[in-house]
Short mmCIF file of N, CA, C and O in Angstrom, two decimals:
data_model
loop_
_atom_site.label_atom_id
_atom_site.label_comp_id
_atom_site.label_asym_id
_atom_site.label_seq_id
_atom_site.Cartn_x
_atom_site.Cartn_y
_atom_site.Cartn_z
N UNK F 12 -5.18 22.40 -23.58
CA UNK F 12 -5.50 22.44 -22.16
C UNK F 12 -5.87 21.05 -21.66
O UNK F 12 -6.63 20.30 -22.27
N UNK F 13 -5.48 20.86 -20.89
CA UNK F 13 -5.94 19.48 -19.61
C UNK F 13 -6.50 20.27 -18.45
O UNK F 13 -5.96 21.19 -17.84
N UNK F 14 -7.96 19.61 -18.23
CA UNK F 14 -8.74 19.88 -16.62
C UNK F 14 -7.86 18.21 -15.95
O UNK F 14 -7.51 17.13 -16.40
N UNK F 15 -7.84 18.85 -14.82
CA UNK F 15 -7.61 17.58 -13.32
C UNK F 15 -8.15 17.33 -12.78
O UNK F 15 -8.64 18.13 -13.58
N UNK F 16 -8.60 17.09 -12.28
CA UNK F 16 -9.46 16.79 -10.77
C UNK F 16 -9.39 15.51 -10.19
O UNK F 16 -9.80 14.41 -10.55
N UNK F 17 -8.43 16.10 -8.70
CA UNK F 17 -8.24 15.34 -8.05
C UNK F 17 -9.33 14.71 -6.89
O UNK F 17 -9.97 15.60 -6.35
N UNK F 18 -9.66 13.28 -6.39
CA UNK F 18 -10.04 12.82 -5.43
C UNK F 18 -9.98 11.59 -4.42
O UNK F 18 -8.92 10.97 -4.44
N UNK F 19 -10.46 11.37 -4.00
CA UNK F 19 -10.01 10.33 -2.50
C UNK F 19 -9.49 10.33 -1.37
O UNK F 19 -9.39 9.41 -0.56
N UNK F 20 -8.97 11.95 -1.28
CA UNK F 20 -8.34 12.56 -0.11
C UNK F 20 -9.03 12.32 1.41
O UNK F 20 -10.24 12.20 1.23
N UNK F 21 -8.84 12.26 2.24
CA UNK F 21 -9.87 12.24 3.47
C UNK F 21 -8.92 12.06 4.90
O UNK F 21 -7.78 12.50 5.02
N UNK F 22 -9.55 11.45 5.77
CA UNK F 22 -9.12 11.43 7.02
C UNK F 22 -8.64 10.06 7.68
O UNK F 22 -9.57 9.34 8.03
N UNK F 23 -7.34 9.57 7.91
CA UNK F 23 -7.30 8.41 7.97
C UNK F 23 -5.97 8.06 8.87
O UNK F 23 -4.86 8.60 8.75
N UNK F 24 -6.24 7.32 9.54
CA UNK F 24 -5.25 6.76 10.81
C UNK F 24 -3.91 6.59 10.43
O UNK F 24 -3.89 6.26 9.24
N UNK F 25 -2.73 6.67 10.91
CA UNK F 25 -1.53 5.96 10.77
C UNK F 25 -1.45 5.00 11.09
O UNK F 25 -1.82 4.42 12.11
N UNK F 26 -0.63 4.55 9.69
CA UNK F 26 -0.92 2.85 9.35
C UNK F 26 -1.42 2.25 8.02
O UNK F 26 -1.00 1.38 7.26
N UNK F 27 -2.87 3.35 8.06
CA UNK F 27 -3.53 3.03 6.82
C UNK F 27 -3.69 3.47 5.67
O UNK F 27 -2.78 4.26 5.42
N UNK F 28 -4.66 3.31 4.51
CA UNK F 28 -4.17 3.34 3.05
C UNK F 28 -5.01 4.55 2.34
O UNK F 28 -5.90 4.85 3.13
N UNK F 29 -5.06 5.18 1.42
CA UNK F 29 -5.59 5.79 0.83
C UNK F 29 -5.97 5.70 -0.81
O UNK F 29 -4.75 5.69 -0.98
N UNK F 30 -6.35 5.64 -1.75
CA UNK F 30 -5.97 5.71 -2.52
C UNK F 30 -6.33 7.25 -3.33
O UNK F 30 -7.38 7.83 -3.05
N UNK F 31 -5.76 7.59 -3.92
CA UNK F 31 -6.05 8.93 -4.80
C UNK F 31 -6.28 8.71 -6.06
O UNK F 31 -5.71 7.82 -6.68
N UNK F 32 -7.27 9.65 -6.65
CA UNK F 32 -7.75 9.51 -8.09
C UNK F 32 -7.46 10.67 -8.64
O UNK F 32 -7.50 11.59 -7.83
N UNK F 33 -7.05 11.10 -10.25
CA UNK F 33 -6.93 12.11 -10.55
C UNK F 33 -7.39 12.25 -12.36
O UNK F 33 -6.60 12.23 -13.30
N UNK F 34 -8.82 12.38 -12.43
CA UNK F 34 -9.09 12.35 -13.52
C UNK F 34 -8.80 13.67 -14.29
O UNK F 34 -8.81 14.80 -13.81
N UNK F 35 -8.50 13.27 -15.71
CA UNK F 35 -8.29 14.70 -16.99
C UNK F 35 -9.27 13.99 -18.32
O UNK F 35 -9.71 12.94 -18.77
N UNK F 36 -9.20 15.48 -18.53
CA UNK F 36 -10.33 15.70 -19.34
C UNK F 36 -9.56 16.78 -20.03
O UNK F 36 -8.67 17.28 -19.34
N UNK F 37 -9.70 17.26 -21.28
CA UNK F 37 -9.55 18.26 -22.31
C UNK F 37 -8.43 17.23 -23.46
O UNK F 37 -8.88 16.27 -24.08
N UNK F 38 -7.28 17.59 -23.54
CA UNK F 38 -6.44 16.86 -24.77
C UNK F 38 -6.30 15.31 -24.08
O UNK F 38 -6.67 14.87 -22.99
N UNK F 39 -5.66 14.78 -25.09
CA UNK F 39 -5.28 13.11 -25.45
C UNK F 39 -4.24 13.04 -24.11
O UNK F 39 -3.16 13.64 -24.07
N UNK F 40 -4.84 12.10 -22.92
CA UNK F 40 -4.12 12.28 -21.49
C UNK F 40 -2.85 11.50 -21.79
O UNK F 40 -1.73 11.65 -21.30
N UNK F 41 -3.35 10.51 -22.86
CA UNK F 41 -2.20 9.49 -23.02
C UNK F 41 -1.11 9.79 -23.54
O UNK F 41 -0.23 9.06 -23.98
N UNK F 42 -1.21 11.34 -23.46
CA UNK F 42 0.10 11.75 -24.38
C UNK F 42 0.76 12.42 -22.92
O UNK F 42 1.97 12.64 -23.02
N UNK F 43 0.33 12.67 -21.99
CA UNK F 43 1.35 13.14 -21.07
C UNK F 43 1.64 12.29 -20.35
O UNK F 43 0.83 11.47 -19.95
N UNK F 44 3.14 12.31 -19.95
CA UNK F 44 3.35 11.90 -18.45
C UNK F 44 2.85 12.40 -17.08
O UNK F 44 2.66 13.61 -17.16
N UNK F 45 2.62 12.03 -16.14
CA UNK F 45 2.08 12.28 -15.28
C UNK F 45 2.74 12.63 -13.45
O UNK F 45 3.28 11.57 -13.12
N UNK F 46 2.81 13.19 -12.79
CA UNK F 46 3.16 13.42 -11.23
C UNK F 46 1.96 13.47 -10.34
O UNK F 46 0.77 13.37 -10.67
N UNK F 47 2.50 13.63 -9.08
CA UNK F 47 2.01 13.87 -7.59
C UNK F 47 3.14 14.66 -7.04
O UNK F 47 4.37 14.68 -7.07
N UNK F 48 2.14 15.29 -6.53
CA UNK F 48 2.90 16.20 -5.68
C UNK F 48 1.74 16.52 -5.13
O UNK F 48 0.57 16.53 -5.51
N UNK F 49 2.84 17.05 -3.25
CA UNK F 49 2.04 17.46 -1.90
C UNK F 49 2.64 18.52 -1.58
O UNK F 49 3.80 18.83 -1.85
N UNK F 50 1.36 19.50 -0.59
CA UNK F 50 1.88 20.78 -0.17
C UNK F 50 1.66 20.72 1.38
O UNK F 50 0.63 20.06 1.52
N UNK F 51 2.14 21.10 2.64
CA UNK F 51 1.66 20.80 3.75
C UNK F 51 1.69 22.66 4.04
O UNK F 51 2.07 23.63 3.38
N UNK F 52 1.24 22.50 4.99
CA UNK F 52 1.14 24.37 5.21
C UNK F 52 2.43 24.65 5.80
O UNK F 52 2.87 24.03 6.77
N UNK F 53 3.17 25.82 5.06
CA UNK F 53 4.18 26.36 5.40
C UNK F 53 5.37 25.69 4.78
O UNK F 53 6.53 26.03 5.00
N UNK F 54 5.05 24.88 4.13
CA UNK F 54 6.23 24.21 3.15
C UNK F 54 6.48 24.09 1.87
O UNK F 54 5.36 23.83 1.43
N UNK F 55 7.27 24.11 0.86
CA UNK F 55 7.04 24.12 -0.30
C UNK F 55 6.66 22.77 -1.43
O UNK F 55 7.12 21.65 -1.25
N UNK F 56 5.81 23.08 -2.50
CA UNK F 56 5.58 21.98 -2.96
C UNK F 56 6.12 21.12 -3.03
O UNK F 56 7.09 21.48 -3.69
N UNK F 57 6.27 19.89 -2.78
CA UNK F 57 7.15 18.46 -3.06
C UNK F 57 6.75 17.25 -3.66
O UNK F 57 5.71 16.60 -3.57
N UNK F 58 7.93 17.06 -4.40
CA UNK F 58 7.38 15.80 -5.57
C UNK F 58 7.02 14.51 -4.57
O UNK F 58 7.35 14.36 -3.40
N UNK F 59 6.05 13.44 -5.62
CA UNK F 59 6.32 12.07 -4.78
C UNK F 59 6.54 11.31 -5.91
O UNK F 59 7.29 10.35 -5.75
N UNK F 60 6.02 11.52 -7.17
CA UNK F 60 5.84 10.32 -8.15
C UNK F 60 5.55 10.86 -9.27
O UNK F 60 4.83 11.84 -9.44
N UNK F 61 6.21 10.13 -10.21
CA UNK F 61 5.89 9.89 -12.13
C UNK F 61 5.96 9.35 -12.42
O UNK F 61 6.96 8.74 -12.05
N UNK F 62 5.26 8.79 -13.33
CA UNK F 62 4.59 7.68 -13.88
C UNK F 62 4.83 8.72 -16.17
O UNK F 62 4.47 9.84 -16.56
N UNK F 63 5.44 7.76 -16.80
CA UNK F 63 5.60 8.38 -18.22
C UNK F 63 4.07 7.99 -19.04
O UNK F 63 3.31 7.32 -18.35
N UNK F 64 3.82 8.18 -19.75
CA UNK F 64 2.92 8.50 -20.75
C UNK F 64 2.22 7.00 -20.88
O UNK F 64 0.99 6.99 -20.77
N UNK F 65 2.85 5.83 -21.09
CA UNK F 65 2.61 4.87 -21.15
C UNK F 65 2.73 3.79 -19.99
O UNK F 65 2.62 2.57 -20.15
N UNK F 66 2.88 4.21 -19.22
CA UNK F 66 3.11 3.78 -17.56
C UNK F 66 4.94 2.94 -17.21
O UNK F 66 5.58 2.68 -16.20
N UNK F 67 5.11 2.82 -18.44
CA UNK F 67 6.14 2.15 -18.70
C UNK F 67 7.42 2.76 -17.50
O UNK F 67 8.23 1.97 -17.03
N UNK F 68 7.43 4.15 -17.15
CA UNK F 68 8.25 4.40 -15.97
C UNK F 68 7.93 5.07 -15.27
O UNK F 68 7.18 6.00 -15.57
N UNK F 69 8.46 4.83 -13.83
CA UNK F 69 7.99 5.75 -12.40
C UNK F 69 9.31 5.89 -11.88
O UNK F 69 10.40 5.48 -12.28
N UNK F 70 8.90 6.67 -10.76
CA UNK F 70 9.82 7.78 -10.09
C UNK F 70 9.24 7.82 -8.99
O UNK F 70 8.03 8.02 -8.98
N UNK F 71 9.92 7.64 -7.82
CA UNK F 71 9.51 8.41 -6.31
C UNK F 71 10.62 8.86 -5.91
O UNK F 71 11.75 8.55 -6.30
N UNK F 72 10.05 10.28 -4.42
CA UNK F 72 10.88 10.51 -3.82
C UNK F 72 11.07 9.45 -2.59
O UNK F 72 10.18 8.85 -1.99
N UNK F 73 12.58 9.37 -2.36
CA UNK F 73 12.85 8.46 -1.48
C UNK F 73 11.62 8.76 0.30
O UNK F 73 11.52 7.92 1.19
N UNK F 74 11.28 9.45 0.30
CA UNK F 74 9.82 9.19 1.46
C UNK F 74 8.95 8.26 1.10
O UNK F 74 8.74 7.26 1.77
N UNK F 75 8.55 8.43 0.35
CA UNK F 75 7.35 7.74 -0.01
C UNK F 75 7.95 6.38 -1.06
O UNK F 75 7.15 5.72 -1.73
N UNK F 76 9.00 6.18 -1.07
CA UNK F 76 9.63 4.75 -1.99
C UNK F 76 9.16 3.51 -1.28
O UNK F 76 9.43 3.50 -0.08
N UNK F 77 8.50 2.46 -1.76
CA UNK F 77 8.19 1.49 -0.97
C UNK F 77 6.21 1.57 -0.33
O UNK F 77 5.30 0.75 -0.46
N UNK F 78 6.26 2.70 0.21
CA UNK F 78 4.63 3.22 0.80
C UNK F 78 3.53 3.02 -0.57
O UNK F 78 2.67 2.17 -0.79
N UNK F 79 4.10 4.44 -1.49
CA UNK F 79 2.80 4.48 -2.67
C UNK F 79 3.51 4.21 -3.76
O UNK F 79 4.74 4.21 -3.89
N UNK F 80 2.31 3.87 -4.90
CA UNK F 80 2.43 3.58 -5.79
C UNK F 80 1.69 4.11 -6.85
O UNK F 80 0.47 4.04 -6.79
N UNK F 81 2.30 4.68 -7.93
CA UNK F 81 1.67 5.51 -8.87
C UNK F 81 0.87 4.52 -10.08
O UNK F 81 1.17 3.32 -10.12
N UNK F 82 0.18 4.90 -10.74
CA UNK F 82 -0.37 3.66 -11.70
C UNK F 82 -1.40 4.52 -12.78
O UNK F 82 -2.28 5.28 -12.39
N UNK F 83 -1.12 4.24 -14.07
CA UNK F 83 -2.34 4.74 -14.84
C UNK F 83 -3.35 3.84 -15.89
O UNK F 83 -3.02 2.78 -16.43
N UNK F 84 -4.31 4.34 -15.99
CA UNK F 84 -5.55 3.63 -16.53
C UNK F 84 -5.65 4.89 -17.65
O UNK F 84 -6.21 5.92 -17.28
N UNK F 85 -5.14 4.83 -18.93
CA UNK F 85 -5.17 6.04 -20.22
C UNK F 85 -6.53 5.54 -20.51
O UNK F 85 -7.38 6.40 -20.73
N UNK F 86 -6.92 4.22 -20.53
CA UNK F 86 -8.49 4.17 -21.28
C UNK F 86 -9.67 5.07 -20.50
O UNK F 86 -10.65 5.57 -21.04
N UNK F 87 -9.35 5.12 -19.27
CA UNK F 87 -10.04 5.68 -18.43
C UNK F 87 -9.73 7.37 -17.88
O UNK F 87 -10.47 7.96 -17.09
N UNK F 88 -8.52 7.92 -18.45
CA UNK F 88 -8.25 9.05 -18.34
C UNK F 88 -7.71 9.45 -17.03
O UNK F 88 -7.74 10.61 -16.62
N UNK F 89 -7.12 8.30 -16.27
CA UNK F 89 -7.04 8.17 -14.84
C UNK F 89 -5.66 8.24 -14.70
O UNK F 89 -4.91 7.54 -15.38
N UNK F 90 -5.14 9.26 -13.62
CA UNK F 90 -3.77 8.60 -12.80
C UNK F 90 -4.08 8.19 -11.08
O UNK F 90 -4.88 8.88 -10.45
N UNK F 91 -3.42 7.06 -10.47
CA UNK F 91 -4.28 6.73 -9.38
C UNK F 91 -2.38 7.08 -8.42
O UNK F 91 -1.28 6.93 -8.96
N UNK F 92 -2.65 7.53 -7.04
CA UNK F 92 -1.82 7.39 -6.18
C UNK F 92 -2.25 6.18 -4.83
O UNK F 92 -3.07 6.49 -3.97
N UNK F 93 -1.68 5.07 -4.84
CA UNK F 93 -2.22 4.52 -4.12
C UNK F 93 -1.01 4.68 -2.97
O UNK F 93 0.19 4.55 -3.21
N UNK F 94 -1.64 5.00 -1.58
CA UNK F 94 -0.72 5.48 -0.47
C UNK F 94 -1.29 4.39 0.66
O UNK F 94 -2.39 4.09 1.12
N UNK F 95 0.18 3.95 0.85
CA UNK F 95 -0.20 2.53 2.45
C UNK F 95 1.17 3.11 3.40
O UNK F 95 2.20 3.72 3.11
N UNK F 96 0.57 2.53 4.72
CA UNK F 96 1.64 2.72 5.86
C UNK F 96 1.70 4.03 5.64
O UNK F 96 2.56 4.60 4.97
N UNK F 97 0.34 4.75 6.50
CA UNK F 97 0.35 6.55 6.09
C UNK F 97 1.03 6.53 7.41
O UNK F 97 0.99 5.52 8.13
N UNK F 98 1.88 7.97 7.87
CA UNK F 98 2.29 8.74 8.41
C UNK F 98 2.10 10.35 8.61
O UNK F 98 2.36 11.25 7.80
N UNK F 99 1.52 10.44 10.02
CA UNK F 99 0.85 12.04 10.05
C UNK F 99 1.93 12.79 9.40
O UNK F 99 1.36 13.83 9.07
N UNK F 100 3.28 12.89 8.99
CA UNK F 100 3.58 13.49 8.35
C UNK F 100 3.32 13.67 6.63
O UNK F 100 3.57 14.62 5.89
N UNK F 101 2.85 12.62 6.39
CA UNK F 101 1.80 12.73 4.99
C UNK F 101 1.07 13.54 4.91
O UNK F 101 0.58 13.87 3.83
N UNK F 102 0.79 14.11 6.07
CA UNK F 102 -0.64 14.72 6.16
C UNK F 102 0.03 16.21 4.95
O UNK F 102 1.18 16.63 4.83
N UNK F 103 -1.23 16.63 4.27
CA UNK F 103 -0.69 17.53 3.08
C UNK F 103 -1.98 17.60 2.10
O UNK F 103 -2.75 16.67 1.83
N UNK F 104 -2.02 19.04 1.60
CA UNK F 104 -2.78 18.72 0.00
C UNK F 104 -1.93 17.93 -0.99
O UNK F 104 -0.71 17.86 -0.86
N UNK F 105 -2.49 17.44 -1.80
CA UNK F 105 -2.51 16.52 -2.55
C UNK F 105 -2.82 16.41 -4.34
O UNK F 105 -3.76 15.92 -4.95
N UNK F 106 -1.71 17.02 -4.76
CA UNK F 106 -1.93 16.94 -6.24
C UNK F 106 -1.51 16.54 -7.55
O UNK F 106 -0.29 16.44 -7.69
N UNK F 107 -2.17 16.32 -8.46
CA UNK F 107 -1.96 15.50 -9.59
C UNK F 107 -1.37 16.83 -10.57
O UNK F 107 -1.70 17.89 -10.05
N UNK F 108 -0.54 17.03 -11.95
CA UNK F 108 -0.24 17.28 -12.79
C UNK F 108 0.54 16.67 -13.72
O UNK F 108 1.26 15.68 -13.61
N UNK F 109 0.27 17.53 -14.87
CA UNK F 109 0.64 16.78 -16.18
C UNK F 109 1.91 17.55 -16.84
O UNK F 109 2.10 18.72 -17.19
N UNK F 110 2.73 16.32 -16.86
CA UNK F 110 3.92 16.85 -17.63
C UNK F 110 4.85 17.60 -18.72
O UNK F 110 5.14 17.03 -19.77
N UNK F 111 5.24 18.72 -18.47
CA UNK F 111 5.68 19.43 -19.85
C UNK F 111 7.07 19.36 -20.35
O UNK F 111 7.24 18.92 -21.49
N UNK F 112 8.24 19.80 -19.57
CA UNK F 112 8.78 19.34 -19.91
C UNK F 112 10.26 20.09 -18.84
O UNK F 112 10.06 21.04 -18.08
N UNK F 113 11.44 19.54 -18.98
CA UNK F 113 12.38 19.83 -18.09
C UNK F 113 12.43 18.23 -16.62
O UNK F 113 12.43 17.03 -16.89
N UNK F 114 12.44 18.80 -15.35
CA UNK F 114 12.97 18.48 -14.99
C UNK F 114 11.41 17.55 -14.51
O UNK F 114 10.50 18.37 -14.42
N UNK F 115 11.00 16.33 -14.26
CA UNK F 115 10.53 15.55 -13.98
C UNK F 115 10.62 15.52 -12.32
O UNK F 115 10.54 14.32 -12.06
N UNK F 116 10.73 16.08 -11.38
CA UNK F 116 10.93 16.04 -10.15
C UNK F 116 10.74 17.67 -9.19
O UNK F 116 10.99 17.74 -7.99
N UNK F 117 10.33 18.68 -9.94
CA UNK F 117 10.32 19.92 -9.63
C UNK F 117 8.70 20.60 -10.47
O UNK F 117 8.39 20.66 -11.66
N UNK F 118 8.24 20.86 -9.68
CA UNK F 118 6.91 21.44 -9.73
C UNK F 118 6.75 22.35 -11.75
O UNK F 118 5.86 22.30 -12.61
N UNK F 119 8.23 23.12 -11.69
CA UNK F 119 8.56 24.16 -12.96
C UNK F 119 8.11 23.18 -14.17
O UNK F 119 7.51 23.59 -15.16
N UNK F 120 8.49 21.85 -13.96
CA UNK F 120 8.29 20.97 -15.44
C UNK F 120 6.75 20.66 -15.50
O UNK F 120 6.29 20.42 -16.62
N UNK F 121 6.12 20.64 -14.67
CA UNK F 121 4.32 20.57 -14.89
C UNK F 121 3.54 21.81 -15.51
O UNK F 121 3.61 22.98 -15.13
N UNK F 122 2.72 21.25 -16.62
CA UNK F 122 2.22 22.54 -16.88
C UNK F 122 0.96 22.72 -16.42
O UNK F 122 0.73 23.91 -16.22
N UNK F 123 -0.09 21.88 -16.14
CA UNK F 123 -1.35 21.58 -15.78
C UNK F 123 -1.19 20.62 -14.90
O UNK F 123 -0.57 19.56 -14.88
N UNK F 124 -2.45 21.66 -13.54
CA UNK F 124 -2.23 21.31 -11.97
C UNK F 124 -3.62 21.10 -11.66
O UNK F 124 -4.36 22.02 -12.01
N UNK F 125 -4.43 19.61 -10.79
CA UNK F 125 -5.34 19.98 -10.21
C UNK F 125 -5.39 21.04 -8.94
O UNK F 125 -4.46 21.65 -8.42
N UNK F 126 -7.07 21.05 -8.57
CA UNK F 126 -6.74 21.72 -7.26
C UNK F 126 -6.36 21.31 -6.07
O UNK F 126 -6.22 22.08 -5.13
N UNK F 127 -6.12 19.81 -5.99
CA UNK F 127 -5.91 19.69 -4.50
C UNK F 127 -6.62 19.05 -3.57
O UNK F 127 -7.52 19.64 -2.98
N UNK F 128 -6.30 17.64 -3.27
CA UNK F 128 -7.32 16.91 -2.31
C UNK F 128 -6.45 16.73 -1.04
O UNK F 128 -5.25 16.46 -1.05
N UNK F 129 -7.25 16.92 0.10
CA UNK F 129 -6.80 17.08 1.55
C UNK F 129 -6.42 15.58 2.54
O UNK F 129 -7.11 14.96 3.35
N UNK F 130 -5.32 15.41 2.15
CA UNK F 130 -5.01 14.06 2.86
C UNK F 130 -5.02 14.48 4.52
O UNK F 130 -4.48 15.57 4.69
N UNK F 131 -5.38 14.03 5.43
CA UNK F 131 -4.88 14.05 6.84
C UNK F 131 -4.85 12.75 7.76
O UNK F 131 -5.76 12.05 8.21
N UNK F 132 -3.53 12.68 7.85
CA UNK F 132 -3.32 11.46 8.81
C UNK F 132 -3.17 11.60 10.35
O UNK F 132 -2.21 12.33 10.61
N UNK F 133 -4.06 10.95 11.87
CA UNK F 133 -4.20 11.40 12.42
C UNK F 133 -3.18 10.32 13.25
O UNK F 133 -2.88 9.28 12.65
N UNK F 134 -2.66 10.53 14.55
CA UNK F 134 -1.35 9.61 15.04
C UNK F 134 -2.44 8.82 15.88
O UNK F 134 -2.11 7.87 16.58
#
């Protein structure tokens, strides 16, 4: 088992930056790869980013390519989403999980999910 817990979510202008934290706790973090993914109400989960086991590779979806940037700290048990040039369409929960296996871009390949930090970007 891996616990998540996501934070840094909050309330913040278009334009500006956020960063997200997503600490684990239970098995060896450094052995998973890692995602983000956002839910907005009435839409279905959607990827933004992975980052592999050793940080060595990432992945975005073309929205967010260029904006955030995924990054991990294994000594610290940390995956960080750092998000710039927000857009109220960012606005969304906000979550971290850990990789199992299949498709790296679809919610099905995560096996362990935090709960969810509340980004809102206001225009």
């Amino acid at each position: 088992q891996v616990q998540l817990v996501e934070s840094g979510g909050g309330l913040v202008q278009a334009g500006g930056s956020l960063r997200l934290s997503c600490a684990a706790s239970g098995r060896t973090f450094s052995n998973y790869a890692m995602g983000w993914f956002r839910q907005a109400p009435g839409k279905e989960r959607e990827f933004l980013a992975y980052i592999s086991w050793i940080g060595a590779s990432t992945r975005y979806t073309d929205s967010v390519k260029g904006r955030f940037i995924i990054s991990r700290d294994n000594a610290k048990n940390t995956v960080y989403l750092q998000m710039n040039s927000l857009k109220p369409e960012d606005t969304a929960v906000y979550y971290c999980a850990a990789f199992g296996r299949g498709s790296v871009t679809t919610a099905d390949g995560y096996d362990y999910w935090g709960q969810g930090t509340q980004v809102t970007v206001s225009s």
